[in-house]
Coordinates of C-alpha atoms and ligand atoms in Angstrom, one line a residue:
M168 CA 9.8 -0.3 -28.6
K169 CA 11.4 0.7 -25.3
V170 CA 10.2 -1.0 -22.2
L171 CA 11.5 0.6 -18.9
I172 CA 11.3 -1.6 -15.7
V173 CA 11.7 0.2 -12.5
L174 CA 12.1 -2.3 -9.6
Y175 CA 13.7 -3.0 -6.3
S176 CA 17.2 -4.6 -6.4
G177 CA 17.2 -8.4 -4.3
G178 CA 20.9 -8.6 -4.2
Q179 CA 22.0 -11.6 -2.4
A180 CA 18.5 -12.5 -1.8
A181 CA 17.4 -12.4 -5.5
Q182 CA 20.3 -14.7 -6.7
E183 CA 19.5 -17.1 -4.0
Q184 CA 15.9 -17.2 -4.5
P185 CA 14.6 -16.8 -7.9
R186 CA 11.0 -16.8 -6.7
L187 CA 12.0 -13.1 -5.7
L188 CA 10.5 -12.4 -9.0
G189 CA 9.9 -8.1 -8.3
T190 CA 13.7 -7.4 -8.3
T191 CA 15.8 -6.2 -10.7
E192 CA 18.0 -9.4 -10.6
N193 CA 15.0 -11.8 -11.5
K194 CA 13.3 -8.8 -13.7
L195 CA 9.5 -10.3 -13.3
G196 CA 10.4 -13.3 -15.2
I197 CA 9.5 -11.1 -18.8
F198 CA 12.6 -9.8 -19.7
D199 CA 14.1 -12.9 -21.9
W200 CA 10.3 -13.0 -23.7
L201 CA 10.4 -9.2 -24.5
K202 CA 14.1 -9.3 -25.8
G203 CA 13.0 -12.3 -27.6
L204 CA 10.3 -10.0 -29.2
G205 CA 12.9 -7.8 -30.3
H206 CA 12.3 -4.5 -27.7
D207 CA 14.9 -2.7 -25.9
V208 CA 14.3 -3.5 -22.5
V209 CA 15.8 -1.1 -19.4
V210 CA 15.8 -2.9 -15.9
T211 CA 16.7 -0.6 -13.2
D212 CA 16.6 0.4 -9.7
D213 CA 17.9 4.2 -10.1
K214 CA 15.1 6.2 -9.9
E215 CA 15.8 9.6 -8.0
G216 CA 16.9 12.5 -9.6
P217 CA 17.7 13.8 -13.3
N218 CA 20.7 11.4 -13.9
S219 CA 18.8 8.6 -12.8
E220 CA 18.5 5.5 -15.3
F221 CA 14.7 6.0 -14.8
Q222 CA 14.7 10.0 -15.7
K223 CA 17.0 9.1 -18.8
H224 CA 14.9 6.6 -20.1
I225 CA 11.5 7.9 -19.7
V226 CA 12.0 10.1 -22.1
D227 CA 11.7 7.7 -24.9
A228 CA 10.0 4.6 -23.4
E229 CA 6.5 3.5 -24.4
I230 CA 6.1 1.3 -21.5
L231 CA 7.1 1.7 -17.9
V232 CA 6.6 -1.2 -15.3
T233 CA 7.2 -0.2 -11.8
T234 CA 6.0 -1.8 -8.7
P235 CA 4.8 0.2 -5.2
F236 CA 7.8 -1.2 -3.5
H237 CA 10.1 0.7 -5.2
P238 CA 8.0 3.1 -7.3
G239 CA 9.7 5.0 -10.1
Y240 CA 7.7 8.4 -9.3
L241 CA 6.2 9.5 -12.5
T242 CA 5.6 13.1 -11.9
A243 CA 3.7 15.4 -14.4
D244 CA 6.7 17.2 -15.3
L245 CA 8.5 13.7 -16.1
I246 CA 5.1 12.8 -18.2
D247 CA 5.8 15.7 -20.6
K248 CA 9.1 14.3 -21.2
A249 CA 8.0 11.0 -21.8
K250 CA 7.1 11.7 -25.2
N251 CA 6.4 8.1 -26.5
L252 CA 5.0 6.8 -23.1
K253 CA 1.8 4.9 -23.9
L254 CA 1.2 2.5 -20.9
C255 CA 2.5 2.3 -17.5
V256 CA 2.2 -0.9 -15.5
T257 CA 2.1 -1.4 -11.5
A258 CA 3.6 -4.7 -10.9
G259 CA 1.2 -4.8 -7.7
V260 CA -1.6 -2.7 -6.7
G261 CA -1.8 1.1 -6.0
S262 CA -1.0 3.5 -8.9
D263 CA -0.6 6.6 -6.6
H264 CA 3.2 7.0 -7.7
V265 CA 1.9 8.0 -11.6
D266 CA 0.5 11.6 -11.5
L267 CA -2.9 10.1 -12.8
N268 CA -4.5 13.7 -14.0
A269 CA -1.4 14.6 -15.8
A270 CA -1.8 10.8 -17.5
N271 CA -5.2 11.6 -18.7
K272 CA -3.9 14.6 -20.1
R273 CA -1.7 12.8 -22.4
K274 CA -4.3 9.7 -22.6
I275 CA -1.5 7.3 -21.2
T276 CA -3.2 4.2 -19.8
V277 CA -2.2 3.0 -16.1
A278 CA -3.2 -0.2 -15.2
E279 CA -2.3 -2.4 -12.3
V280 CA -2.7 -6.5 -11.3
S281 CA -5.7 -5.7 -9.2
G282 CA -6.3 -8.4 -6.5
S283 CA -2.8 -9.7 -7.1
N284 CA -1.6 -9.0 -3.3
V285 CA -4.9 -8.1 -1.6
V286 CA -4.7 -11.5 0.6
S287 CA -1.1 -10.9 1.4
V288 CA -2.0 -7.5 2.9
A289 CA -5.2 -8.2 4.7
E290 CA -2.9 -11.0 6.3
H291 CA -0.4 -8.3 7.2
V292 CA -3.2 -5.8 8.5
V293 CA -4.6 -8.5 10.9
M294 CA -1.0 -9.5 11.8
T295 CA 0.1 -5.2 12.7
M296 CA -3.2 -5.3 14.7
L297 CA -2.6 -8.2 16.7
C298 CA 1.2 -6.8 17.1
L299 CA -0.3 -3.4 18.4
V300 CA -3.0 -4.5 20.7
R301 CA -1.0 -7.6 22.2
N302 CA 2.3 -5.4 22.4
F303 CA 4.2 -7.8 20.8
V304 CA 6.9 -5.7 19.7
P305 CA 8.5 -4.4 22.9
A306 CA 7.9 -8.3 24.2
H307 CA 9.8 -9.6 21.7
E308 CA 12.5 -7.1 22.1
Q309 CA 13.1 -8.3 25.5
I310 CA 13.6 -11.5 24.6
I311 CA 16.4 -10.9 22.3
N312 CA 17.7 -8.5 24.5
H313 CA 18.2 -11.3 27.0
K314 CA 15.3 -9.3 29.1
W315 CA 12.3 -10.4 31.3
N316 CA 9.5 -8.0 32.9
V317 CA 6.1 -9.5 32.0
A318 CA 4.5 -6.3 34.2
Q319 CA 6.3 -3.9 31.7
I320 CA 4.7 -5.4 28.7
A321 CA 1.4 -6.3 30.3
R322 CA 0.6 -2.8 31.3
D323 CA -0.1 -2.3 27.5
A324 CA -1.3 -5.4 26.5
Y325 CA -5.1 -6.1 25.6
D326 CA -7.1 -9.0 23.5
L327 CA -8.7 -7.7 20.0
E328 CA -11.7 -9.3 21.4
G329 CA -14.4 -6.7 22.7
K330 CA -12.9 -3.9 20.9
V331 CA -14.4 -2.2 17.7
V332 CA -12.4 -2.4 14.7
G333 CA -13.2 -0.3 11.5
T334 CA -11.6 -0.1 7.9
I335 CA -11.5 3.6 6.0
G336 CA -12.2 2.1 2.5
C337 CA -13.9 -1.4 2.0
G338 CA -12.9 -2.7 -1.2
R339 CA -10.6 -5.8 -1.9
I340 CA -8.3 -5.4 0.9
G341 CA -10.6 -3.3 3.5
Y342 CA -13.3 -6.3 3.2
R343 CA -10.9 -9.0 3.2
V344 CA -9.7 -7.5 7.0
L345 CA -13.2 -7.8 7.8
Q346 CA -13.8 -11.3 6.6
R347 CA -10.6 -12.3 8.5
L348 CA -11.8 -10.1 11.9
E349 CA -15.0 -12.4 12.1
P350 CA -13.9 -15.1 14.2
F351 CA -12.0 -12.5 16.8
N352 CA -15.5 -11.5 18.2
C353 CA -14.7 -7.8 18.1
K354 CA -17.3 -5.8 19.6
E355 CA -18.3 -4.3 16.3
L356 CA -16.7 -4.4 12.7
L357 CA -17.3 -1.2 10.8
W358 CA -16.4 0.2 7.6
F359 CA -16.8 3.5 6.1
D360 CA -16.6 4.0 2.2
Y361 CA -18.3 6.4 -0.2
N362 CA -18.4 3.3 -2.5
D363 CA -21.0 0.5 -1.6
I364 CA -20.0 -3.0 -1.5
P365 CA -22.4 -6.1 -3.0
A366 CA -25.1 -7.1 -1.4
E367 CA -24.1 -10.6 -1.3
A368 CA -20.7 -9.6 0.3
A369 CA -22.3 -7.6 2.7
K370 CA -24.6 -10.4 4.1
A371 CA -21.2 -12.6 4.2
I372 CA -19.8 -10.3 7.3
S373 CA -21.3 -8.8 10.4
A374 CA -20.0 -5.7 9.6
K375 CA -21.7 -2.6 9.7
R376 CA -21.6 0.3 7.6
V377 CA -21.3 4.0 8.7
D378 CA -22.3 7.2 6.8
T379 CA -19.1 9.4 7.8
L380 CA -15.9 9.2 8.3
D381 CA -16.1 10.8 11.4
E382 CA -18.4 8.5 12.8
L383 CA -16.0 5.8 12.1
L384 CA -13.0 7.9 13.4
S385 CA -15.1 8.5 16.9
R386 CA -16.0 5.0 17.4
C387 CA -13.3 2.8 17.2
D388 CA -10.5 1.1 19.2
V389 CA -8.6 0.3 16.2
I390 CA -8.6 1.9 12.6
T391 CA -7.2 0.4 9.7
V392 CA -6.7 2.4 6.3
N393 CA -7.6 0.4 3.1
C394 CA -8.2 3.4 0.5
P395 CA -5.8 4.3 -2.5
L396 CA -4.1 7.6 -2.0
H397 CA -5.6 10.6 -4.3
E398 CA -6.1 14.3 -4.1
S399 CA -9.1 13.4 -1.0
T400 CA -6.9 11.1 1.0
R401 CA -3.6 13.0 0.9
G402 CA -3.2 13.4 4.7
L403 CA -6.4 12.3 5.4
I404 CA -5.5 11.2 9.1
N405 CA -3.8 14.7 10.4
A406 CA -3.9 16.1 13.8
D407 CA -7.6 17.0 13.2
A408 CA -8.8 13.7 12.3
I409 CA -6.6 12.5 15.3
K410 CA -8.8 14.3 18.0
K411 CA -11.7 13.1 16.7
M412 CA -10.4 9.4 17.6
K413 CA -10.8 7.9 21.1
K414 CA -7.9 8.2 23.4
G415 CA -5.8 5.1 23.3
V416 CA -6.6 3.9 19.6
W417 CA -4.3 2.1 17.6
I418 CA -4.0 2.6 14.1
V419 CA -2.9 0.5 11.0
N420 CA -2.2 1.6 7.8
T421 CA -0.6 -0.3 4.7
A422 CA -2.4 1.6 2.1
R423 CA -0.1 4.4 1.7
G424 CA 2.2 6.3 4.3
A425 CA 1.2 9.7 2.8
I426 CA -2.3 9.3 4.0
C427 CA -1.3 10.0 7.2
D428 CA 0.4 13.2 8.3
R429 CA 3.9 12.3 9.3
K430 CA 4.3 15.0 11.9
A431 CA 1.0 14.5 13.5
I432 CA 1.5 10.5 13.8
V433 CA 4.7 11.2 15.5
E434 CA 3.5 13.7 18.1
A435 CA 0.2 11.7 18.8
L436 CA 2.0 8.6 19.3
E437 CA 5.0 10.6 21.5
S438 CA 2.3 11.9 23.7
G439 CA -0.1 8.7 24.5
Y440 CA -2.8 10.1 22.7
I441 CA -2.7 7.2 20.2
A442 CA -1.4 3.5 21.5
G443 CA 0.0 2.6 18.5
Y444 CA 0.6 2.9 14.8
G445 CA 1.9 0.3 12.6
G446 CA 2.0 -0.6 8.8
D447 CA 4.4 -0.9 6.1
V448 CA 4.0 1.9 3.8
W449 CA 5.8 5.2 3.7
D450 CA 5.4 8.8 2.6
V451 CA 8.6 8.2 0.5
Q452 CA 10.1 5.0 -0.4
P453 CA 12.7 3.7 0.6
A454 CA 12.0 5.7 3.7
P455 CA 15.2 7.5 4.7
P456 CA 17.2 6.4 7.6
D457 CA 16.0 9.4 10.0
H458 CA 12.8 9.1 9.1
P459 CA 10.6 9.7 12.2
W460 CA 8.5 6.7 11.7
R461 CA 11.1 4.7 12.5
D462 CA 12.1 5.6 16.1
M463 CA 8.7 7.1 17.3
R464 CA 7.6 5.3 20.3
G465 CA 4.9 6.0 22.9
P466 CA 5.7 7.1 26.6
N467 CA 6.3 3.0 27.7
G468 CA 8.8 2.7 24.9
N469 CA 6.1 0.9 22.3
G470 CA 3.2 1.3 20.0
N471 CA 5.6 1.4 16.7
A472 CA 4.9 -1.8 14.3
M473 CA 6.2 -0.4 11.7
T474 CA 7.9 -2.6 8.8
P475 CA 9.3 -1.8 5.2
H476 CA 6.9 -2.1 2.4
Y477 CA 6.4 -5.6 2.2
S478 CA 3.0 -6.6 2.9
G479 CA 2.3 -7.4 -0.6
T480 CA 5.5 -8.4 -2.1
T481 CA 5.5 -12.0 -0.1
L482 CA 6.5 -14.8 -2.8
D483 CA 2.9 -15.8 -3.5
A484 CA 1.8 -12.2 -4.5
Q485 CA 5.2 -11.8 -6.5
A486 CA 4.2 -14.8 -8.8
R487 CA 0.8 -13.4 -9.0
Y488 CA 1.7 -9.5 -10.0
A489 CA 4.6 -11.1 -12.3
A490 CA 2.0 -12.9 -14.2
G491 CA -0.2 -10.3 -14.2
T492 CA 2.2 -7.7 -15.4
K493 CA 2.9 -9.8 -18.4
E494 CA -0.5 -10.4 -19.5
I495 CA -1.3 -6.5 -19.2
I496 CA 1.8 -6.3 -21.3
E497 CA 0.8 -9.1 -23.6
N498 CA -2.7 -7.3 -24.2
Y499 CA -1.2 -3.9 -25.4
L500 CA 1.3 -5.5 -27.7
N501 CA -1.5 -7.6 -29.4
G502 CA -4.1 -4.6 -29.2
K503 CA -6.4 -6.5 -26.9
P504 CA -8.6 -4.9 -24.5
Q505 CA -7.3 -4.8 -20.6
N506 CA -9.2 -6.8 -18.2
P507 CA -11.5 -3.4 -16.9
A508 CA -10.5 -4.3 -13.4
N509 CA -6.9 -3.4 -13.9
V510 CA -7.5 -0.2 -15.5
I511 CA -7.3 2.9 -13.4
V512 CA -7.0 5.4 -16.0
E513 CA -7.4 5.0 -19.8
N514 CA -8.3 7.6 -22.9
G515 CA -8.4 10.6 -20.9
E516 CA -10.5 9.3 -18.0
Y517 CA -10.8 7.7 -14.4
A518 CA -11.9 4.0 -15.2
T519 CA -12.0 2.6 -11.7
K520 CA -14.2 4.7 -8.9
A521 CA -11.8 3.8 -6.4
Y522 CA -9.8 7.0 -6.8
G523 CA -12.2 9.7 -5.3
Q524 CA -15.4 10.5 -6.0
R525 CA -15.5 12.7 -9.5
K526 CA -18.2 13.7 -11.8
Ligands
NAD668 P1 -9.7 -1.2 -4.0 O1 -9.9 -0.4 -5.1 O2 -10.3 -2.5 -4.2 O3 -10.5 -0.6 -2.8 C1 -10.4 0.5 -2.3 C2 -11.5 1.3 -1.5 O4 -11.2 2.5 -0.9 C3 -12.7 1.4 -2.7 O5 -13.7 0.8 -2.5 C4 -12.8 2.9 -2.7 O6 -14.1 3.4 -2.8 C5 -12.6 3.3 -1.4 N1 -12.3 4.8 -1.1 C6 -11.1 5.4 -1.6 N2 -11.2 6.8 -1.4 C7 -11.8 6.6 -0.1 C8 -12.1 7.3 1.1 N3 -11.8 8.8 0.7 N4 -12.4 6.9 2.0 C9 -13.4 5.9 1.9 N5 -12.9 4.6 0.9 C10 -12.4 5.5 0.1 O7 -8.1 -1.4 -3.8 P2 -7.2 -2.6 -2.9 O8 -7.0 -3.8 -3.7 O9 -8.5 -2.8 -1.1 O10 -6.3 -1.9 -2.5 C11 -6.2 -0.6 -1.7 C12 -5.0 0.1 -1.5 O11 -4.0 -0.4 -0.8 C13 -4.3 0.4 -2.6 O12 -4.8 1.4 -3.3 C14 -2.8 0.8 -2.3 O13 -2.5 2.1 -2.2 C15 -2.7 -0.1 -1.1 N6 -1.7 -1.3 -1.4 C16 -1.0 -1.5 -0.6 C17 -0.2 -2.8 -0.8 C18 1.1 -3.1 0.4 O14 1.9 -4.2 -0.2 N7 1.0 -2.3 1.5 C19 -0.2 -3.9 -1.5 C20 -1.7 -3.4 -2.2 C21 -2.6 -2.0 -2.0

């Protein structure tokens, strides 16, 4: 059978660091194993356009492995062409790069390595909040540019203590962000999710659930987005939603770029309505050189804490999602059921409750 693996290219870094498993060079550590089993394995980073390796090989692949860090976008059209496709494995967490409704029509299973990088992302969220609230990025820029102007930085620098912080989505990452914020003595920690969390988990943190998204938007000084991208979260943070937020809010989004409206974020930051925007996810990846989220800044030249998509691909995370990818493929090859926590869609239905409220 053909296994198609779409990963980012690691170049020299991947040659020097074999623990960069999620690269075309190190092939998630599964290439030799699959080859040894007699499978035809194609590994590529070439994923855009009809002549790409991705689109060429998807037509007869039975398994597609791709990663959110360099996603092979599996549209409904491509699913139509992928006549042999049975299993899509996300090497990481977040399977929005697959048209899940189209996958369901064809009864293709989509599975991801749930939990594999949630601590990695939660740490990045807290770091990004601190970078924005404390105005770290321009302070660091001053130093590397051989400058020193304390007042210029301090005019927009605050403490996280005493602020109201809330998460949209309180699943594995959102919950871990709240856990990690406990010692910061925030004024309030809030969460909004249409799914509840287990009673024990609720008891273990001081955070309060709010009933509506609007309530969360209007009460928070810092808002973090931690829900998957699906039909009802695409563009969720648009100009209307931003109007409901407090002026001077900081937004951290490590979930998916397309949950936040590209133009609305730029306008709100440049006008000074939002004090900062940070995260590592973009509405198209890799982000083109002229993507406005690269250069956007607030009126004082600050408020941008964007990075490339790497929060969930630390070396620790790569070890976990490489092992999890192998396990999912092994289950498939041996006809064993998948771990239910990893399954997004299966047998024509959503197996997870995290991708929107459905009947
Ligand atoms: P999860 O499934 O454990 O939790 C997601 C939560 O979001 C669920 O509780 C779900 O009910 C909730 N949700 C869905 N739609 C919502 C809505 N409209 N409003 C409020 N809540 C909503 O997933 P997770 O492991 O916490 O990951 C969340 C997302 O983070 C992933 O789907 C992925 O897109 C992203 N992610 C990013 C990285 C990265 O490297 N930047 C890594 C891992 C995951």
